[in-house]
mmCIF file of C-alpha atoms and ligand atoms in Angstrom:
data_model
loop_
_atom_site.group_PDB
_atom_site.id
_atom_site.type_symbol
_atom_site.label_atom_id
_atom_site.label_comp_id
_atom_site.label_asym_id
_atom_site.label_seq_id
_atom_site.Cartn_x
_atom_site.Cartn_y
_atom_site.Cartn_z
ATOM 1 C CA MET A 2 90.068 92.434 69.405
ATOM 2 C CA ASN A 3 91.260 94.533 66.365
ATOM 3 C CA ALA A 4 94.803 95.455 65.290
ATOM 4 C CA SER A 5 94.234 98.989 66.348
ATOM 5 C CA ASP A 6 93.429 98.177 69.895
ATOM 6 C CA PRO A 7 96.800 99.006 72.062
ATOM 7 C CA GLY A 8 96.672 96.054 74.214
ATOM 8 C CA MET A 9 94.877 93.515 76.333
ATOM 9 C CA ILE A 10 93.442 94.743 79.621
ATOM 10 C CA ASP A 11 93.543 92.653 82.950
ATOM 11 C CA ASN A 12 91.109 92.597 85.780
ATOM 12 C CA PHE A 13 92.778 95.505 87.177
ATOM 13 C CA GLY A 14 92.408 97.677 84.383
ATOM 14 C CA ARG A 15 96.107 97.452 83.416
ATOM 15 C CA ARG A 16 96.739 97.441 79.565
ATOM 16 C CA PHE A 17 99.398 95.084 78.079
ATOM 17 C CA GLY A 18 101.092 96.177 74.828
ATOM 18 C CA TYR A 19 104.607 95.172 75.712
ATOM 19 C CA VAL A 20 105.925 91.465 75.704
ATOM 20 C CA ARG A 21 109.465 90.379 76.973
ATOM 21 C CA LEU A 22 110.496 87.382 74.864
ATOM 22 C CA SER A 23 113.278 85.275 75.966
ATOM 23 C CA VAL A 24 114.867 83.359 73.225
ATOM 24 C CA THR A 25 117.532 81.533 75.286
ATOM 25 C CA GLU A 26 118.145 80.562 78.916
ATOM 26 C CA ILE A 27 122.031 80.464 77.984
ATOM 27 C CA CYS A 28 124.248 82.931 79.408
ATOM 28 C CA ASN A 29 127.934 83.305 79.157
ATOM 29 C CA PHE A 30 128.388 85.524 82.267
ATOM 30 C CA ARG A 31 128.173 84.427 85.984
ATOM 31 C CA CYS A 32 126.538 87.459 87.575
ATOM 32 C CA LEU A 33 126.565 86.876 91.421
ATOM 33 C CA TYR A 34 122.796 87.963 91.694
ATOM 34 C CA CYS A 35 121.630 85.480 89.103
ATOM 35 C CA LEU A 36 123.827 82.631 87.710
ATOM 36 C CA PRO A 37 126.984 82.886 90.217
ATOM 37 C CA ASP A 38 127.933 79.315 89.150
ATOM 38 C CA GLY A 39 127.452 79.933 85.207
ATOM 39 C CA TYR A 40 124.915 78.385 83.051
ATOM 40 C CA ARG A 41 124.564 74.731 83.383
ATOM 41 C CA LYS A 42 123.895 73.264 79.977
ATOM 42 C CA THR A 43 120.943 70.699 79.652
ATOM 43 C CA ALA A 44 120.809 67.994 77.102
ATOM 44 C CA ASP A 45 118.512 69.625 74.525
ATOM 45 C CA PRO A 46 117.643 73.063 75.443
ATOM 46 C CA GLY A 47 114.672 73.115 72.988
ATOM 47 C CA PHE A 48 114.435 76.747 72.758
ATOM 48 C CA LEU A 49 112.026 78.562 70.421
ATOM 49 C CA THR A 50 112.817 78.374 66.605
ATOM 50 C CA PRO A 51 112.831 81.490 64.569
ATOM 51 C CA ASP A 52 109.554 80.196 62.833
ATOM 52 C CA GLU A 53 107.855 79.518 66.412
ATOM 53 C CA ILE A 54 108.978 83.149 67.384
ATOM 54 C CA LEU A 55 107.423 84.523 64.313
ATOM 55 C CA ARG A 56 104.342 82.896 64.791
ATOM 56 C CA LEU A 57 104.257 84.061 68.237
ATOM 57 C CA VAL A 58 104.814 87.640 67.526
ATOM 58 C CA ARG A 59 102.298 87.904 64.679
ATOM 59 C CA ALA A 60 99.640 86.332 66.908
ATOM 60 C CA LEU A 61 100.636 88.698 69.733
ATOM 61 C CA THR A 62 100.266 91.760 67.567
ATOM 62 C CA GLY A 63 96.797 90.821 66.790
ATOM 63 C CA LEU A 64 96.187 91.083 70.537
ATOM 64 C CA GLY A 65 97.763 94.593 70.610
ATOM 65 C CA ILE A 66 101.183 93.926 71.274
ATOM 66 C CA ARG A 67 103.337 96.863 69.897
ATOM 67 C CA LYS A 68 106.565 96.705 71.634
ATOM 68 C CA LEU A 69 108.685 93.271 71.828
ATOM 69 C CA ARG A 70 111.738 93.042 73.816
ATOM 70 C CA LEU A 71 114.323 90.079 73.140
ATOM 71 C CA THR A 72 115.930 88.922 76.297
ATOM 72 C CA GLY A 73 117.674 85.667 77.684
ATOM 73 C CA GLY A 74 119.861 84.378 79.340
ATOM 74 C CA GLU A 75 122.170 86.299 76.932
ATOM 75 C CA PRO A 76 120.063 86.571 73.807
ATOM 76 C CA THR A 77 123.088 87.450 71.504
ATOM 77 C CA ILE A 78 124.575 83.873 72.332
ATOM 78 C CA ARG A 79 122.113 82.837 69.685
ATOM 79 C CA THR A 80 123.799 82.724 66.273
ATOM 80 C CA ASP A 81 120.466 83.384 64.557
ATOM 81 C CA LEU A 82 119.509 86.541 66.528
ATOM 82 C CA THR A 83 119.965 88.733 63.526
ATOM 83 C CA GLU A 84 117.504 86.446 61.536
ATOM 84 C CA ILE A 85 115.172 86.758 64.530
ATOM 85 C CA ILE A 86 115.383 90.519 64.707
ATOM 86 C CA THR A 87 114.829 90.815 60.683
ATOM 87 C CA ARG A 88 111.729 88.642 60.934
ATOM 88 C CA VAL A 89 109.938 89.954 64.205
ATOM 89 C CA ALA A 90 110.754 93.735 63.497
ATOM 90 C CA ALA A 91 108.954 93.283 60.132
ATOM 91 C CA VAL A 92 105.892 92.135 61.632
ATOM 92 C CA PRO A 93 103.098 94.679 61.103
ATOM 93 C CA GLY A 94 102.067 96.367 64.474
ATOM 94 C CA ILE A 95 105.374 96.037 66.005
ATOM 95 C CA SER A 96 106.714 99.491 66.345
ATOM 96 C CA LYS A 97 109.436 98.887 68.997
ATOM 97 C CA CYS A 98 111.888 96.099 68.623
ATOM 98 C CA ALA A 99 113.972 96.206 71.743
ATOM 99 C CA LEU A 100 117.094 93.843 72.833
ATOM 100 C CA THR A 101 118.561 93.518 76.334
ATOM 101 C CA THR A 102 122.272 92.328 76.234
ATOM 102 C CA ASN A 103 125.326 92.013 78.525
ATOM 103 C CA GLY A 104 127.183 93.624 75.593
ATOM 104 C CA TRP A 105 129.889 91.150 75.195
ATOM 105 C CA ASN A 106 129.622 91.267 71.517
ATOM 106 C CA LEU A 107 128.157 94.407 71.136
ATOM 107 C CA ASP A 108 130.938 96.371 69.362
ATOM 108 C CA ARG A 109 131.152 93.606 66.616
ATOM 109 C CA HIS A 110 127.216 93.269 66.017
ATOM 110 C CA ALA A 111 125.423 96.416 66.865
ATOM 111 C CA ALA A 112 125.271 97.849 63.314
ATOM 112 C CA GLU A 113 123.991 94.334 61.945
ATOM 113 C CA TRP A 114 121.354 94.329 64.645
ATOM 114 C CA VAL A 115 120.161 97.854 63.797
ATOM 115 C CA GLU A 116 120.297 97.188 60.191
ATOM 116 C CA ALA A 117 117.843 94.102 60.828
ATOM 117 C CA GLY A 118 115.503 96.586 62.586
ATOM 118 C CA LEU A 119 116.344 96.904 66.182
ATOM 119 C CA THR A 120 115.140 100.009 67.645
ATOM 120 C CA HIS A 121 115.889 100.083 71.166
ATOM 121 C CA LEU A 122 118.975 98.595 73.116
ATOM 122 C CA ASN A 123 119.496 97.902 76.643
ATOM 123 C CA VAL A 124 122.915 96.866 77.975
ATOM 124 C CA SER A 125 123.585 95.548 81.612
ATOM 125 C CA VAL A 126 126.339 97.062 83.132
ATOM 126 C CA ASP A 127 126.474 96.911 87.099
ATOM 127 C CA SER A 128 129.590 98.980 87.875
ATOM 128 C CA LEU A 129 131.961 101.611 85.838
ATOM 129 C CA ASP A 130 134.928 100.151 87.927
ATOM 130 C CA PRO A 131 136.729 97.414 86.029
ATOM 131 C CA ALA A 132 137.620 95.182 88.976
ATOM 132 C CA GLN A 133 134.133 95.453 90.567
ATOM 133 C CA PHE A 134 132.738 94.850 87.134
ATOM 134 C CA ALA A 135 134.871 91.712 86.622
ATOM 135 C CA GLY A 136 133.892 90.661 90.468
ATOM 136 C CA ILE A 137 130.020 90.639 89.721
ATOM 137 C CA THR A 138 130.110 89.243 86.361
ATOM 138 C CA GLY A 139 132.951 86.964 86.365
ATOM 139 C CA HIS A 140 134.468 88.744 83.124
ATOM 140 C CA ASP A 141 137.030 91.361 82.727
ATOM 141 C CA ARG A 142 135.473 93.004 79.794
ATOM 142 C CA LEU A 143 134.174 96.445 81.026
ATOM 143 C CA ASP A 144 136.124 98.245 78.533
ATOM 144 C CA GLU A 145 135.103 96.584 75.419
ATOM 145 C CA ILE A 146 131.550 96.607 76.594
ATOM 146 C CA LEU A 147 131.806 100.493 77.045
ATOM 147 C CA ALA A 148 133.282 100.531 73.463
ATOM 148 C CA GLY A 149 130.251 98.885 72.227
ATOM 149 C CA ILE A 150 127.936 101.100 73.876
ATOM 150 C CA ASP A 151 129.636 104.228 72.276
ATOM 151 C CA ARG A 152 129.355 102.334 69.101
ATOM 152 C CA ALA A 153 125.618 101.911 69.399
ATOM 153 C CA LEU A 154 125.408 105.664 70.338
ATOM 154 C CA SER A 155 126.600 106.511 66.836
ATOM 155 C CA LEU A 156 123.740 104.264 65.181
ATOM 156 C CA PRO A 157 120.041 105.174 64.562
ATOM 157 C CA LEU A 158 118.588 103.649 67.527
ATOM 158 C CA ALA A 159 115.587 105.252 69.117
ATOM 159 C CA ALA A 160 117.189 104.675 72.617
ATOM 160 C CA VAL A 161 120.152 103.184 74.232
ATOM 161 C CA LYS A 162 119.853 102.645 77.969
ATOM 162 C CA LEU A 163 121.971 100.897 80.768
ATOM 163 C CA ASN A 164 120.736 98.564 83.299
ATOM 164 C CA ALA A 165 122.647 98.585 86.690
ATOM 165 C CA VAL A 166 121.850 96.458 89.589
ATOM 166 C CA LEU A 167 121.620 98.488 92.639
ATOM 167 C CA LEU A 168 123.973 96.890 95.185
ATOM 168 C CA ALA A 169 125.307 98.125 98.613
ATOM 169 C CA ASP A 170 128.791 97.979 96.955
ATOM 170 C CA SER A 171 127.433 100.487 94.277
ATOM 171 C CA VAL A 172 126.031 102.712 96.721
ATOM 172 C CA SER A 173 129.606 102.739 98.455
ATOM 173 C CA GLU A 174 131.139 103.232 94.967
ATOM 174 C CA GLY A 175 129.082 106.426 94.685
ATOM 175 C CA PHE A 176 126.845 107.784 91.913
ATOM 176 C CA GLY A 177 129.133 110.606 90.809
ATOM 177 C CA ASN A 178 131.011 108.605 88.173
ATOM 178 C CA TRP A 179 127.652 107.456 86.522
ATOM 179 C CA ALA A 180 126.591 110.957 86.328
ATOM 180 C CA GLU A 181 129.835 111.959 84.728
ATOM 181 C CA TYR A 182 129.488 108.962 82.368
ATOM 182 C CA VAL A 183 126.126 110.256 81.067
ATOM 183 C CA ARG A 184 127.226 113.986 80.968
ATOM 184 C CA HIS A 185 128.118 113.994 77.400
ATOM 185 C CA ARG A 186 126.285 110.659 76.434
ATOM 186 C CA ARG A 187 122.541 110.753 75.165
ATOM 187 C CA LEU A 188 121.629 107.578 77.182
ATOM 188 C CA SER A 189 119.996 106.784 80.543
ATOM 189 C CA VAL A 190 121.594 104.780 83.372
ATOM 190 C CA ARG A 191 118.792 102.908 85.220
ATOM 191 C CA PHE A 192 119.571 101.479 88.536
ATOM 192 C CA ILE A 193 117.470 98.366 89.538
ATOM 193 C CA GLU A 194 116.884 97.381 93.012
ATOM 194 C CA LEU A 195 118.362 93.934 93.578
ATOM 195 C CA MET A 196 115.275 91.370 93.529
ATOM 196 C CA ARG A 197 115.016 88.287 95.660
ATOM 197 C CA THR A 198 115.076 85.134 93.466
ATOM 198 C CA GLY A 199 115.007 81.310 94.584
ATOM 199 C CA ASP A 200 118.848 81.335 94.069
ATOM 200 C CA ASN A 201 120.154 84.483 95.558
ATOM 201 C CA ARG A 202 119.013 84.682 99.276
ATOM 202 C CA GLU A 203 122.502 85.068 100.920
ATOM 203 C CA PHE A 204 123.705 87.499 98.281
ATOM 204 C CA PHE A 205 120.487 89.441 98.324
ATOM 205 C CA SER A 206 120.777 89.647 102.332
ATOM 206 C CA ARG A 207 124.247 91.200 101.891
ATOM 207 C CA GLN A 208 123.644 93.533 98.897
ATOM 208 C CA HIS A 209 120.050 94.635 98.848
ATOM 209 C CA VAL A 210 119.536 98.346 99.382
ATOM 210 C CA SER A 211 116.662 100.741 98.882
ATOM 211 C CA GLY A 212 116.316 102.784 95.591
ATOM 212 C CA ASN A 213 115.512 105.665 98.126
ATOM 213 C CA LEU A 214 119.189 105.953 98.523
ATOM 214 C CA LEU A 215 119.603 106.951 94.964
ATOM 215 C CA ARG A 216 116.529 109.239 94.981
ATOM 216 C CA GLN A 217 117.999 111.172 97.784
ATOM 217 C CA TRP A 218 121.455 111.483 96.031
ATOM 218 C CA LEU A 219 119.467 112.668 92.815
ATOM 219 C CA ASP A 220 117.317 115.113 94.647
ATOM 220 C CA THR A 221 120.395 116.582 96.616
ATOM 221 C CA GLU A 222 122.141 117.012 93.155
ATOM 222 C CA GLY A 223 119.238 118.603 91.492
ATOM 223 C CA TRP A 224 118.079 115.967 89.226
ATOM 224 C CA VAL A 225 114.320 116.294 88.350
ATOM 225 C CA PRO A 226 111.668 113.449 87.390
ATOM 226 C CA CYS A 227 110.933 113.030 83.704
ATOM 227 C CA ALA A 228 107.448 112.395 82.269
ATOM 228 C CA ARG A 229 106.866 108.391 81.432
ATOM 229 C CA GLY A 230 105.781 107.086 77.852
ATOM 230 C CA ALA A 231 102.823 105.094 77.755
ATOM 231 C CA ASP A 232 104.666 101.860 76.921
ATOM 232 C CA ASP A 233 107.635 102.602 78.692
ATOM 233 C CA GLY A 234 108.922 100.056 81.263
ATOM 234 C CA PRO A 235 108.781 100.623 85.076
ATOM 235 C CA ALA A 236 111.959 103.096 85.130
ATOM 236 C CA VAL A 237 111.430 106.725 86.744
ATOM 237 C CA GLU A 238 114.054 108.665 84.966
ATOM 238 C CA PHE A 239 115.693 111.979 86.077
ATOM 239 C CA SER A 240 117.306 114.740 84.237
ATOM 240 C CA HIS A 241 119.721 117.567 84.839
ATOM 241 C CA PRO A 242 120.326 120.726 82.748
ATOM 242 C CA ASP A 243 124.075 119.950 82.953
ATOM 243 C CA PHE A 244 123.958 116.471 81.750
ATOM 244 C CA GLN A 245 122.919 115.086 78.187
ATOM 245 C CA GLY A 246 122.003 111.741 79.745
ATOM 246 C CA ARG A 247 119.532 110.670 82.393
ATOM 247 C CA ILE A 248 119.635 108.761 85.445
ATOM 248 C CA GLY A 249 116.710 106.235 86.404
ATOM 249 C CA LEU A 250 115.426 104.040 89.146
ATOM 250 C CA ILE A 251 113.604 100.862 88.894
ATOM 251 C CA ALA A 252 112.140 100.049 92.184
ATOM 252 C CA PRO A 253 110.323 96.739 92.547
ATOM 253 C CA TYR A 254 110.127 97.244 96.450
ATOM 254 C CA ALA A 255 108.397 100.682 96.161
ATOM 255 C CA PRO A 256 104.694 101.008 96.962
ATOM 256 C CA GLY A 257 102.548 100.725 94.036
ATOM 257 C CA PHE A 258 105.412 99.295 91.731
ATOM 258 C CA CYS A 259 102.990 96.703 89.998
ATOM 259 C CA ASP A 260 100.003 99.224 89.582
ATOM 260 C CA GLY A 261 101.373 100.386 86.109
ATOM 261 C CA CYS A 262 102.507 96.780 85.208
ATOM 262 C CA ASN A 263 102.199 96.695 81.275
ATOM 263 C CA ARG A 264 104.158 93.726 80.244
ATOM 264 C CA LEU A 265 103.778 89.935 79.867
ATOM 265 C CA ARG A 266 106.573 87.443 79.438
ATOM 266 C CA VAL A 267 107.052 84.380 77.128
ATOM 267 C CA THR A 268 109.944 82.233 78.251
ATOM 268 C CA ALA A 269 112.755 80.557 75.703
ATOM 269 C CA ARG A 270 110.528 77.407 75.808
ATOM 270 C CA GLY A 271 107.360 79.008 74.856
ATOM 271 C CA ARG A 272 105.492 79.539 78.191
ATOM 272 C CA LEU A 273 103.556 82.584 78.934
ATOM 273 C CA ARG A 274 104.332 83.912 82.177
ATOM 274 C CA LEU A 275 101.970 86.525 83.615
ATOM 275 C CA CYS A 276 104.375 88.011 86.122
ATOM 276 C CA LEU A 277 108.174 87.771 86.477
ATOM 277 C CA PHE A 278 107.502 86.620 90.094
ATOM 278 C CA ALA A 279 104.883 84.164 88.853
ATOM 279 C CA SER A 280 104.584 80.502 90.370
ATOM 280 C CA ASP A 281 103.787 79.101 86.985
ATOM 281 C CA GLY A 282 103.917 75.441 87.414
ATOM 282 C CA PRO A 283 102.049 73.071 84.999
ATOM 283 C CA ASP A 284 98.759 73.492 86.941
ATOM 284 C CA SER A 285 99.293 76.978 87.968
ATOM 285 C CA PRO A 286 97.145 79.832 86.799
ATOM 286 C CA ASP A 287 100.219 81.997 86.417
ATOM 287 C CA GLY A 288 100.901 81.018 83.087
ATOM 288 C CA CYS A 289 100.506 78.635 80.255
ATOM 289 C CA ASP A 290 102.021 76.710 77.633
ATOM 290 C CA LEU A 291 102.005 78.035 74.053
ATOM 291 C CA ARG A 292 104.322 75.776 72.269
ATOM 292 C CA ASP A 293 101.860 73.391 71.010
ATOM 293 C CA LEU A 294 100.476 76.427 69.147
ATOM 294 C CA LEU A 295 103.442 77.709 67.737
ATOM 295 C CA ARG A 296 104.476 74.468 65.898
ATOM 296 C CA HIS A 297 102.443 75.075 62.750
ATOM 297 C CA ASP A 298 100.532 78.002 61.139
ATOM 298 C CA GLY A 299 96.906 78.493 61.336
ATOM 299 C CA GLN A 300 96.703 78.545 65.282
ATOM 300 C CA THR A 301 96.281 82.233 65.815
ATOM 301 C CA ASP A 302 92.826 82.084 67.045
ATOM 302 C CA ALA A 303 93.490 79.331 69.463
ATOM 303 C CA LEU A 304 96.510 81.366 70.691
ATOM 304 C CA HIS A 305 94.484 84.384 71.170
ATOM 305 C CA ALA A 306 92.053 82.456 73.329
ATOM 306 C CA ARG A 307 94.600 80.870 75.298
ATOM 307 C CA VAL A 308 96.356 84.088 76.151
ATOM 308 C CA LEU A 309 93.240 85.866 76.937
ATOM 309 C CA ASP A 310 91.977 83.190 79.121
ATOM 310 C CA ALA A 311 95.343 83.065 81.043
ATOM 311 C CA LEU A 312 95.075 86.800 81.565
ATOM 312 C CA ARG A 313 92.021 86.591 83.688
ATOM 313 C CA PHE A 314 94.362 84.967 86.253
ATOM 314 C CA LYS A 315 97.017 87.734 86.360
ATOM 315 C CA ARG A 316 97.596 88.998 90.121
ATOM 316 C CA ALA A 317 97.684 92.383 91.247
ATOM 317 C CA GLY A 318 101.178 92.314 91.991
ATOM 318 C CA HIS A 319 104.371 90.381 93.267
ATOM 319 C CA ALA A 320 104.902 89.159 96.953
ATOM 320 C CA LEU A 321 108.483 90.131 97.198
ATOM 321 C CA HIS A 322 107.613 91.893 100.544
ATOM 322 C CA ALA A 323 106.811 88.686 101.812
ATOM 323 C CA ALA A 324 110.134 87.263 100.529
ATOM 324 C CA ASP A 325 108.236 85.124 98.018
ATOM 325 C CA PRO A 326 109.827 85.194 94.516
ATOM 326 C CA GLY A 327 107.425 82.798 93.255
ATOM 327 C CA ASN A 328 109.118 79.944 91.218
ATOM 328 C CA LEU A 329 111.548 82.204 89.784
ATOM 329 C CA VAL A 330 114.926 80.340 90.317
ATOM 330 C CA ASN A 331 117.024 83.116 88.702
ATOM 331 C CA LEU A 332 116.398 85.689 86.012
ATOM 332 C CA SER A 333 118.121 83.998 83.254
ATOM 333 C CA ARG A 334 115.156 81.530 83.067
ATOM 334 C CA THR A 335 112.587 84.270 82.306
ATOM 335 C CA GLY A 336 114.681 87.254 80.769
ATOM 336 C CA GLY A 337 114.347 89.377 83.804
HETATM 337 S S1 LIG B 422 106.415 92.072 89.403
HETATM 338 FE FE1 LIG B 422 104.955 91.088 88.201
HETATM 339 S S2 LIG B 422 103.039 92.503 88.268
HETATM 340 FE FE2 LIG B 422 104.533 93.573 89.244
HETATM 341 S S3 LIG B 422 105.187 94.873 87.508
HETATM 342 FE FE3 LIG B 422 106.786 93.184 87.449
HETATM 343 S S4 LIG B 422 105.532 91.489 86.073
HETATM 344 FE FE4 LIG B 422 104.082 93.428 86.582
#
């Protein structure tokens, strides 16, 4: 594999040039579909150190990884996040350094992260109604998060995007206010179909709705689909001549959703996870531990071999239609 090769290829001919790296499992929000009771501290979290993260990213660029997304839990909980961004964004081969955050401290730190090398920002905002936002996240912070987003829009980021979990409640709230929100903002709001996890069975049964409801609304209102970039995530985005921003849909339950899979994940404890809905236990082929190869320099070849060997076991897709979320307990464990 040489540095110009844009990504590893699995048994289904899919190319992987994008890694979602979780840098912590800790989150300060209590979202109803993920951590309704909040994060329960464990004795020694033992998350990857900045040195281990740097070794990992350097090795992954040798396998053609070009886009890196830092996730969590809530990655901005880490007090060394700016150092991590500085070091990984400078790795030769990384062309996109992205962050997904719940936005709690965005207003204060956005400029610092961009200065450090951040190129792409995603903020999770599930409702524009302050009461509903507080009801979903457990935090009455919508105004300061929206202020942080406007701050980020004033910075030299390649893209600012919002992720909103599509809930039955959001459908009843309507999409018109979201359209107004993007009328004069150059960003995209992407609705994500609520996904079943090990922990959210009851909430899922009450709140899951199909993304087709949003598509129908977009169609009726004259929004048209936009072309997708090679290493774009799974969102289908729509534009409208009267609006600066876009509205998008991530529909894991849609047929063929996994056909275009282009991303791998590494957990905050250094486990490669081949799929969000993998069943990666110690003996499972759905992932492997990389940590022992990250503790010291000089392990790049061994890490390449272990990742490429694991990739042979990547499945065609998830089994959500069979209500099987794999061993995904909640999204904070894998960075969504
Ligand atoms: S569910 Fe798994 S296979 Fe499907 S797109 Fe996501 S990571 Fe890829």
